[in-house]
mmCIF file with all atom_site columns, C-alpha atoms in Angstrom:
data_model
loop_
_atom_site.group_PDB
_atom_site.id
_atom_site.type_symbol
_atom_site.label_atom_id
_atom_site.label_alt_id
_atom_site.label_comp_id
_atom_site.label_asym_id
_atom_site.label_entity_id
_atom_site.label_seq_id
_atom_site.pdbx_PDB_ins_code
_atom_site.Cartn_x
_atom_site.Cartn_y
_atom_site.Cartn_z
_atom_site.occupancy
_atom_site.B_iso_or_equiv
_atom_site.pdbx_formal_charge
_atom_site.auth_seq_id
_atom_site.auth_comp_id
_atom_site.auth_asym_id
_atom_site.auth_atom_id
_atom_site.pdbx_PDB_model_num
ATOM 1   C CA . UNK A 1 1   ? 51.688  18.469  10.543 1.00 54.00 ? 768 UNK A CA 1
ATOM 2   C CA . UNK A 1 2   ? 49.256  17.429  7.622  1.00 64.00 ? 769 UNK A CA 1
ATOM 3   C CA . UNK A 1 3   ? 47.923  14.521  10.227 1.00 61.00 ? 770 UNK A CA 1
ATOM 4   C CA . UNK A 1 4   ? 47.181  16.929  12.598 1.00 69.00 ? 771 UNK A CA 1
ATOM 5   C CA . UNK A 1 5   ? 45.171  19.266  10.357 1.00 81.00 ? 772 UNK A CA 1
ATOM 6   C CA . UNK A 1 6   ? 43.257  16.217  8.899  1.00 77.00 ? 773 UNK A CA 1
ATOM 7   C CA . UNK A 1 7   ? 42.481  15.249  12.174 1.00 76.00 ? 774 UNK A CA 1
ATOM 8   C CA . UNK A 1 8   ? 41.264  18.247  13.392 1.00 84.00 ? 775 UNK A CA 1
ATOM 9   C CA . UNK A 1 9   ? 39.363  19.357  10.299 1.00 84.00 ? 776 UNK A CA 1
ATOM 10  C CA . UNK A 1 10  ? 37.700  15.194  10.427 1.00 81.00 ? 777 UNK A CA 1
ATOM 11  C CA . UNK A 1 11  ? 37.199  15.989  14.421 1.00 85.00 ? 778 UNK A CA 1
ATOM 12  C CA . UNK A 1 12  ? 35.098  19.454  13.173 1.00 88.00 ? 779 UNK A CA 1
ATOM 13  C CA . UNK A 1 13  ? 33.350  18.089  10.084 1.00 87.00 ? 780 UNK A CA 1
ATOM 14  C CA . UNK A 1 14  ? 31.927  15.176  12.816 1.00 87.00 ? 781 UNK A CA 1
ATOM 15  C CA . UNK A 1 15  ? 31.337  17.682  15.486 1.00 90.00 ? 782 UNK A CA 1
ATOM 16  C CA . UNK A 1 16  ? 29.192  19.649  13.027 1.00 92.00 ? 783 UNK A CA 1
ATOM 17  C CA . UNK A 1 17  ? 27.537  17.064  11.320 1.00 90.00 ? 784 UNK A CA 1
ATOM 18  C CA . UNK A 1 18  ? 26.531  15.021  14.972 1.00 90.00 ? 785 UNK A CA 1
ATOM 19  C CA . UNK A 1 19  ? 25.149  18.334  15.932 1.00 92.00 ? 786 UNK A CA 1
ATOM 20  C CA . UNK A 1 20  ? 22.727  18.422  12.979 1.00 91.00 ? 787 UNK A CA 1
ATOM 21  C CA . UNK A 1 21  ? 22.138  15.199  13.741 1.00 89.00 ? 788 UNK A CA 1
ATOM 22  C CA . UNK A 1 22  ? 20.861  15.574  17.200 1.00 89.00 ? 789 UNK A CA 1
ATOM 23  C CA . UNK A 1 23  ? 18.939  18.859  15.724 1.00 89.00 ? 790 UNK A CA 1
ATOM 24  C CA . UNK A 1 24  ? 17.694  16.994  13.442 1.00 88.00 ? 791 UNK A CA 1
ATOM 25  C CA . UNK A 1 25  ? 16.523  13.771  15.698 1.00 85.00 ? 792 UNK A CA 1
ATOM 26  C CA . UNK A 1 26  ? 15.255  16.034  18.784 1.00 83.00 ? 793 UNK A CA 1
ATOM 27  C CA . UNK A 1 27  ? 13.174  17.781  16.011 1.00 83.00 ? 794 UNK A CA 1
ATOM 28  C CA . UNK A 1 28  ? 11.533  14.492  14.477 1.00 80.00 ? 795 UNK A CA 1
ATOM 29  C CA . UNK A 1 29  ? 10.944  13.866  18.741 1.00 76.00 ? 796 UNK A CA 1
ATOM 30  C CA . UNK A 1 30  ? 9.277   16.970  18.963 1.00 74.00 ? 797 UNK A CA 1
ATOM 31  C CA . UNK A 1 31  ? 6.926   16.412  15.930 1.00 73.00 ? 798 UNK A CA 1
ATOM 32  C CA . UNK A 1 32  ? 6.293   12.826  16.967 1.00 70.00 ? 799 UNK A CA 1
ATOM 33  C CA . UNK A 1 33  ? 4.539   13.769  20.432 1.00 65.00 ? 800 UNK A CA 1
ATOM 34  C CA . UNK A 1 34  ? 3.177   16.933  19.038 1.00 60.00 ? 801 UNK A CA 1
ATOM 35  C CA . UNK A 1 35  ? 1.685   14.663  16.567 1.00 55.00 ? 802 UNK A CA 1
ATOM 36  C CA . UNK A 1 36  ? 0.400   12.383  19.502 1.00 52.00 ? 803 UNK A CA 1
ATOM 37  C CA . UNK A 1 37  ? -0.378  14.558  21.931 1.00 46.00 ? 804 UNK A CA 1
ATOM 38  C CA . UNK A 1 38  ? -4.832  14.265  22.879 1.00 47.00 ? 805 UNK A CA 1
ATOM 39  C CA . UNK A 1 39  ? -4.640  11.265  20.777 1.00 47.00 ? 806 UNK A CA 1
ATOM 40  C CA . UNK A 1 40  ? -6.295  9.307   23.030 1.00 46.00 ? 807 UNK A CA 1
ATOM 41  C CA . UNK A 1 41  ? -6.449  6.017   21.375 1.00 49.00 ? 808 UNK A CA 1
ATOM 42  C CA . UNK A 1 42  ? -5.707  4.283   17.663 1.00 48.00 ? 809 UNK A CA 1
ATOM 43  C CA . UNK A 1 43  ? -8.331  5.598   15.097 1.00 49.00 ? 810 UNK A CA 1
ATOM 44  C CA . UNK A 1 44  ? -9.394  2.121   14.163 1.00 51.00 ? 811 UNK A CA 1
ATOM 45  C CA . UNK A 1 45  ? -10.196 1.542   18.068 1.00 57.00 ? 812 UNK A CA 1
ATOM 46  C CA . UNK A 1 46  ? -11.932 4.773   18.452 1.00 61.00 ? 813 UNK A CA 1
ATOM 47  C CA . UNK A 1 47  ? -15.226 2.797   17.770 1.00 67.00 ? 814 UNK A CA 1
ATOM 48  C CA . UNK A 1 48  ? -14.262 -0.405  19.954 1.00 77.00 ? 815 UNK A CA 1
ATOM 49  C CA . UNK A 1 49  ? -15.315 -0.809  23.584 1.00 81.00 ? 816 UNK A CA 1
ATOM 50  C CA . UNK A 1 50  ? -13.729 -3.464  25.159 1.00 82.00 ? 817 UNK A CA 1
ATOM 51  C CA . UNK A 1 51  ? -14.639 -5.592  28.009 1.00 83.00 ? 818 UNK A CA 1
ATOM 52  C CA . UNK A 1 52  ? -13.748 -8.328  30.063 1.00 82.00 ? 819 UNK A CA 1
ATOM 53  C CA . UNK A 1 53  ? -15.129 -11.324 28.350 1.00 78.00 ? 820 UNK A CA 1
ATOM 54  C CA . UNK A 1 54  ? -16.341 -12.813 31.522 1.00 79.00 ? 821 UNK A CA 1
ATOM 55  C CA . UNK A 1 55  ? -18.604 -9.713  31.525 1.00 81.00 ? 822 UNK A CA 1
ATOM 56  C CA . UNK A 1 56  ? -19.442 -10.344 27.935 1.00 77.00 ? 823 UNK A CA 1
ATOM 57  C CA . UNK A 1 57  ? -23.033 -10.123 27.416 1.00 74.00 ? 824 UNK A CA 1
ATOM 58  C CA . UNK A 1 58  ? -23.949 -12.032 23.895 1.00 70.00 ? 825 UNK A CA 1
ATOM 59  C CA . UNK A 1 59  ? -26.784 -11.264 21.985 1.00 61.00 ? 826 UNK A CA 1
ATOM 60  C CA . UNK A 1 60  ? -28.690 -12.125 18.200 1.00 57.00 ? 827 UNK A CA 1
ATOM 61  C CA . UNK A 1 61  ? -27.174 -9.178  16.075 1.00 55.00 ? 828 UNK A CA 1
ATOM 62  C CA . UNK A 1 62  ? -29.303 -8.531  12.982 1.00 58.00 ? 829 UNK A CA 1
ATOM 63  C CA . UNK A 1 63  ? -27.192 -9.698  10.515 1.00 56.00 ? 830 UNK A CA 1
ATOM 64  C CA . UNK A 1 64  ? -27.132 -13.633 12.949 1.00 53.00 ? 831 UNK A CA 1
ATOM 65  C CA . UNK A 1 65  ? -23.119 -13.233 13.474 1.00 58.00 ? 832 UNK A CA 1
ATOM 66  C CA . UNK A 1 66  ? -21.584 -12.684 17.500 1.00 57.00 ? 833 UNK A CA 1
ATOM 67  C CA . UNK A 1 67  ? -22.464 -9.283  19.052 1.00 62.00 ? 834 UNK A CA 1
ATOM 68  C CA . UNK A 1 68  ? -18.116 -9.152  19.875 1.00 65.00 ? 835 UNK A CA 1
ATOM 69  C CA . UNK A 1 69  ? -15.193 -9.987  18.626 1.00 69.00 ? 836 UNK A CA 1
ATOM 70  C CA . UNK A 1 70  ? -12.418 -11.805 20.783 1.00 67.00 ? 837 UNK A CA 1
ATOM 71  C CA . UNK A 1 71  ? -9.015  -9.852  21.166 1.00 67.00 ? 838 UNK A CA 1
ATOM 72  C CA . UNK A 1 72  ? -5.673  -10.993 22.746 1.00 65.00 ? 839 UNK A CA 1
ATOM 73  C CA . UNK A 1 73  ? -3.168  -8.335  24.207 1.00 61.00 ? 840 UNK A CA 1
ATOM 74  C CA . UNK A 1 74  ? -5.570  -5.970  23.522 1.00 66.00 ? 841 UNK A CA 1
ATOM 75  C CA . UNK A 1 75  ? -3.196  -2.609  21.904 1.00 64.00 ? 842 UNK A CA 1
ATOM 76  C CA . UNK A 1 76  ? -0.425  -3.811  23.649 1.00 65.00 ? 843 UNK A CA 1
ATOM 77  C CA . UNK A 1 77  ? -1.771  -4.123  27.550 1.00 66.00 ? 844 UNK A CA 1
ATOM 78  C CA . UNK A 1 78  ? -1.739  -7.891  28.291 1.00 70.00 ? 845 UNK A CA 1
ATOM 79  C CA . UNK A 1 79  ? -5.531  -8.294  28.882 1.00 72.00 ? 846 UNK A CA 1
ATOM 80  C CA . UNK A 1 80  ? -7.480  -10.018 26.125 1.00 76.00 ? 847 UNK A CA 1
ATOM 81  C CA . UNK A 1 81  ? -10.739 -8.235  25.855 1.00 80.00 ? 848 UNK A CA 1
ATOM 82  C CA . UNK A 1 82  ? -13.869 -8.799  23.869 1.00 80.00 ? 849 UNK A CA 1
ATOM 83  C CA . UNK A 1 83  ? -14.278 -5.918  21.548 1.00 81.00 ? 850 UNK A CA 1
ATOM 84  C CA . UNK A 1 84  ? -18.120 -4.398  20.753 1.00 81.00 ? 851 UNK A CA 1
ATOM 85  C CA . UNK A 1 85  ? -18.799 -2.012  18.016 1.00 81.00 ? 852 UNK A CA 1
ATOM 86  C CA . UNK A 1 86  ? -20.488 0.951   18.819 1.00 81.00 ? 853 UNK A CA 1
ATOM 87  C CA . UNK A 1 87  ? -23.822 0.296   18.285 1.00 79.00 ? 854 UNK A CA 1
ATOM 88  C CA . UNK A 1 88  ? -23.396 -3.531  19.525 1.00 81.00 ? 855 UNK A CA 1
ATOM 89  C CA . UNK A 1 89  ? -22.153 -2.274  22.756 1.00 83.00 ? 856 UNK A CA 1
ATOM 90  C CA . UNK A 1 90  ? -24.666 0.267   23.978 1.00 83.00 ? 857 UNK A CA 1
ATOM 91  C CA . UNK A 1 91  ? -27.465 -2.528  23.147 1.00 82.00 ? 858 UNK A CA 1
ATOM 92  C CA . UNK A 1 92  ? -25.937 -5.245  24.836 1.00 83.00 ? 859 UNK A CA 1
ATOM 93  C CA . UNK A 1 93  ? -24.701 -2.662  27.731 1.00 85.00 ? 860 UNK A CA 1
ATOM 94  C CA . UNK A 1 94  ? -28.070 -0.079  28.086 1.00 87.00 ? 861 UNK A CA 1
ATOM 95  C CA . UNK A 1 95  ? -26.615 0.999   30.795 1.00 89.00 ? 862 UNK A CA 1
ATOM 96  C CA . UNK A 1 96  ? -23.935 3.069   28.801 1.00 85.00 ? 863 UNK A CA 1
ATOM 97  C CA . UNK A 1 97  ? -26.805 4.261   26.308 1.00 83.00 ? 864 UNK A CA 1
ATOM 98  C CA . UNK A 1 98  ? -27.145 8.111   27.481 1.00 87.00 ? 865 UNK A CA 1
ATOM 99  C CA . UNK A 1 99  ? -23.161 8.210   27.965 1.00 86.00 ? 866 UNK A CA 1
ATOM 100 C CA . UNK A 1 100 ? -21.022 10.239  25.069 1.00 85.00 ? 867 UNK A CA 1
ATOM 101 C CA . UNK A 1 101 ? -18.887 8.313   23.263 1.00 81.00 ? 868 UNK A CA 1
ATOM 102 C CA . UNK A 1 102 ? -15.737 10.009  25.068 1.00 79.00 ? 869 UNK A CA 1
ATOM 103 C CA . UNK A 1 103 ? -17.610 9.247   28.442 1.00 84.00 ? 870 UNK A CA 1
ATOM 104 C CA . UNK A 1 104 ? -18.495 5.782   27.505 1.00 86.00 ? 871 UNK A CA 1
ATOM 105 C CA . UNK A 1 105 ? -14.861 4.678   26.567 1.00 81.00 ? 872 UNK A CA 1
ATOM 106 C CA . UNK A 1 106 ? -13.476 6.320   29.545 1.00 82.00 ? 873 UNK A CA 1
ATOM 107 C CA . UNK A 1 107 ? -14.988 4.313   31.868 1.00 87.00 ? 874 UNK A CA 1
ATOM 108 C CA . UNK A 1 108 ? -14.824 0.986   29.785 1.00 85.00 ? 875 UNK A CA 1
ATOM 109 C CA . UNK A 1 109 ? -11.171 1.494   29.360 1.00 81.00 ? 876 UNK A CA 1
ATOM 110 C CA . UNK A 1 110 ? -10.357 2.636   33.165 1.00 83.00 ? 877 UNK A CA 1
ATOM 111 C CA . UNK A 1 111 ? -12.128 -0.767  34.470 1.00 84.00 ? 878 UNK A CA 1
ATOM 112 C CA . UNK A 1 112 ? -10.006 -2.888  31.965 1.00 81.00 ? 879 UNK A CA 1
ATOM 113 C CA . UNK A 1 113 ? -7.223  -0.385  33.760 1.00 79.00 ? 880 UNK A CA 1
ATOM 114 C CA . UNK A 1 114 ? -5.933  0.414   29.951 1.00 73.00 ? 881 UNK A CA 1
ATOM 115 C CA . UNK A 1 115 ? -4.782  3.864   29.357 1.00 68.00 ? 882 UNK A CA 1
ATOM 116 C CA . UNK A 1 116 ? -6.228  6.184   26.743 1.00 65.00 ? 883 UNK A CA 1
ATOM 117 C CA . UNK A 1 117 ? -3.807  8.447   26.828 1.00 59.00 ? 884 UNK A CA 1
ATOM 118 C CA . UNK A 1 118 ? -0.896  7.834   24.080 1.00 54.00 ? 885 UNK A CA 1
ATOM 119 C CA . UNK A 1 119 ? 0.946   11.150  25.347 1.00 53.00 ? 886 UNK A CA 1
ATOM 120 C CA . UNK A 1 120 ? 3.469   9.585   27.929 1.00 55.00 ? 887 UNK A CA 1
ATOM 121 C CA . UNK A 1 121 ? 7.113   8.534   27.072 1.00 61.00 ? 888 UNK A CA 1
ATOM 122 C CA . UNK A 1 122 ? 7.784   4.715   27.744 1.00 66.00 ? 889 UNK A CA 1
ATOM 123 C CA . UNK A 1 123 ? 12.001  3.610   29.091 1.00 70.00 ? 890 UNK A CA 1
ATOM 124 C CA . UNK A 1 124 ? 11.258  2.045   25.685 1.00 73.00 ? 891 UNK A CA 1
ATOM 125 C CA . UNK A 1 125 ? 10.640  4.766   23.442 1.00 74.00 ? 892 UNK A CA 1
ATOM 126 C CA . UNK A 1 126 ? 13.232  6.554   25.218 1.00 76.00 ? 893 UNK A CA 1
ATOM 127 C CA . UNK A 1 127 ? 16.017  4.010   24.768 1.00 80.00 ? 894 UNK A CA 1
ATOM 128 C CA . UNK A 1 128 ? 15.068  3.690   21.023 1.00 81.00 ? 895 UNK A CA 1
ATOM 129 C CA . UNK A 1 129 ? 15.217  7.319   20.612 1.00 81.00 ? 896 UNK A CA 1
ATOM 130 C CA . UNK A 1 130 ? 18.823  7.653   22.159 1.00 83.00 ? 897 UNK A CA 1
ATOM 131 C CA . UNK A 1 131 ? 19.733  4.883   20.663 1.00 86.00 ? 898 UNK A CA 1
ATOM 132 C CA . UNK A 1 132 ? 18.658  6.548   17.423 1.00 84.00 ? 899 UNK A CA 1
ATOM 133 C CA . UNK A 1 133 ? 19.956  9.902   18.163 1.00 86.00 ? 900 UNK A CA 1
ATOM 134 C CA . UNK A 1 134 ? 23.464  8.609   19.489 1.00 87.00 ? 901 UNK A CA 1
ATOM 135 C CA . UNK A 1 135 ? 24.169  5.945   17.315 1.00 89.00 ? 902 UNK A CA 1
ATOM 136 C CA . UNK A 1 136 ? 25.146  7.333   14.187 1.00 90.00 ? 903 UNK A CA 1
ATOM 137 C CA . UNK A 1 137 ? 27.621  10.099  15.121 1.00 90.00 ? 904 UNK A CA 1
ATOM 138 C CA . UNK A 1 138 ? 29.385  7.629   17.451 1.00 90.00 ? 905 UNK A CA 1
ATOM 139 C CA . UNK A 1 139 ? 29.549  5.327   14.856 1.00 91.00 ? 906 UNK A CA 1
ATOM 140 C CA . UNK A 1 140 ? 31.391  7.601   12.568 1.00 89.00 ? 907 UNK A CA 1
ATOM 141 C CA . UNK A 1 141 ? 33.775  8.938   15.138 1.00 88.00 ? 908 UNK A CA 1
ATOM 142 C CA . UNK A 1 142 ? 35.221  5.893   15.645 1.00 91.00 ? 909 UNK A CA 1
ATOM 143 C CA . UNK A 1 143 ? 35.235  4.742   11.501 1.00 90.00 ? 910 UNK A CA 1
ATOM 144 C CA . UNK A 1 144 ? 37.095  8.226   11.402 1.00 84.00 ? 911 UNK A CA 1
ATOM 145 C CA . UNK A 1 145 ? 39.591  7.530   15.252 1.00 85.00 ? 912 UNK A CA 1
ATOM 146 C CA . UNK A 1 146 ? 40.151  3.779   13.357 1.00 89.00 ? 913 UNK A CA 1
ATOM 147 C CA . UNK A 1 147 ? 40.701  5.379   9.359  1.00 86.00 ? 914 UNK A CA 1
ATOM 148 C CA . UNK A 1 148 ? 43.238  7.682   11.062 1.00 82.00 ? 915 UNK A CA 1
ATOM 149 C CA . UNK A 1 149 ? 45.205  4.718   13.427 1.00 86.00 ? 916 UNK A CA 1
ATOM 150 C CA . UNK A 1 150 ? 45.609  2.733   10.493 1.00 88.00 ? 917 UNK A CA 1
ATOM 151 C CA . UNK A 1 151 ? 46.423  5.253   7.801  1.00 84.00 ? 918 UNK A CA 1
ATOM 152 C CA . UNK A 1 152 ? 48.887  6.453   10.524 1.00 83.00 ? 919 UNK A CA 1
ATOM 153 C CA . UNK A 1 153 ? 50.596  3.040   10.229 1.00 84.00 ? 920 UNK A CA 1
ATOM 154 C CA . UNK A 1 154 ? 51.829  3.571   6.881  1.00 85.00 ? 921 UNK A CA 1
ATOM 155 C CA . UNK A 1 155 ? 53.526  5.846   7.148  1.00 79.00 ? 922 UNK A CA 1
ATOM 156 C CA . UNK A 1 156 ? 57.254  6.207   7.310  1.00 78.00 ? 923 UNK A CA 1
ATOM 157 C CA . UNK A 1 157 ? 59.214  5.750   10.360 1.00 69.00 ? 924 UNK A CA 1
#
């Protein structure tokens, strides 16, 4: 009888605690794309226009350094790019001078066919989330199944 009622109070406590748990992890989820969402690239590559370097275009920057700096696996999309800074860029590229910024990195980026849009939800992410949401209560169910099989083999026959 005492088994029994430890068992079913251990089955509750996890039950309750695995449903905070999910609360809890779909919650963080939530924040984390709210948190994303129109975020449209890194900060520290809001100012970097990429290009293929075979359509590099080099020229003397005031200060005698390169007008780009070489970048492999550009933020995670398997081309490596050069990378301009602002300025650089729209006086090596006069073509983009007139653009907006917002204009200008739209088209750079759709030719190097990189999204700027951080707002979608890779298999990736996904797995690591359930992973991360699942994990832990399933874990402790079976410490708790395994805790009760072997306490239940001391006792007396």
């Amino acid at each position: 009888m005492a088994a029994t009622s430890i068992s079913r109070g251990f089955f509750r406590l996890w039950v309750v605690l695995s449903i905070v748990w999910v609360v809890a992890a779909v919650a963080d989820l939530a924040w984390s794309l709210h948190g994303r969402r129109g975020e449209w690239m890194p900060q520290t590559y809001r100012y970097a226009y990429p290009v293929d370097c075979r359509e590099a275009r080099v020229l003397p920057s005031e200060d005698g350094e390169g007008t780009y700096l070489f970048e492999k696996d550009f933020l995670g999309s398997g081309r490596d790019v050069c990378v301009y800074e602002e300025r650089e860029f729209r006086r090596a590229f006069p073509e983009y001078a007139a653009m907006t910024v917002e204009a200008a990195h739209l088209r750079v980026y759709s030719q190097l066919g990189i999204p700027l849009s951080n707002d979608h939800f890779t298999a990736k992410e996904a797995f690591g989330w359930l992973r991360y949401t699942l994990m832990p209560p399933l874990l402790v169910f079976l410490a708790v199944v395994a805790a009760l099989w072997v306490r239940r083999g001391f006792r007396p026959s």
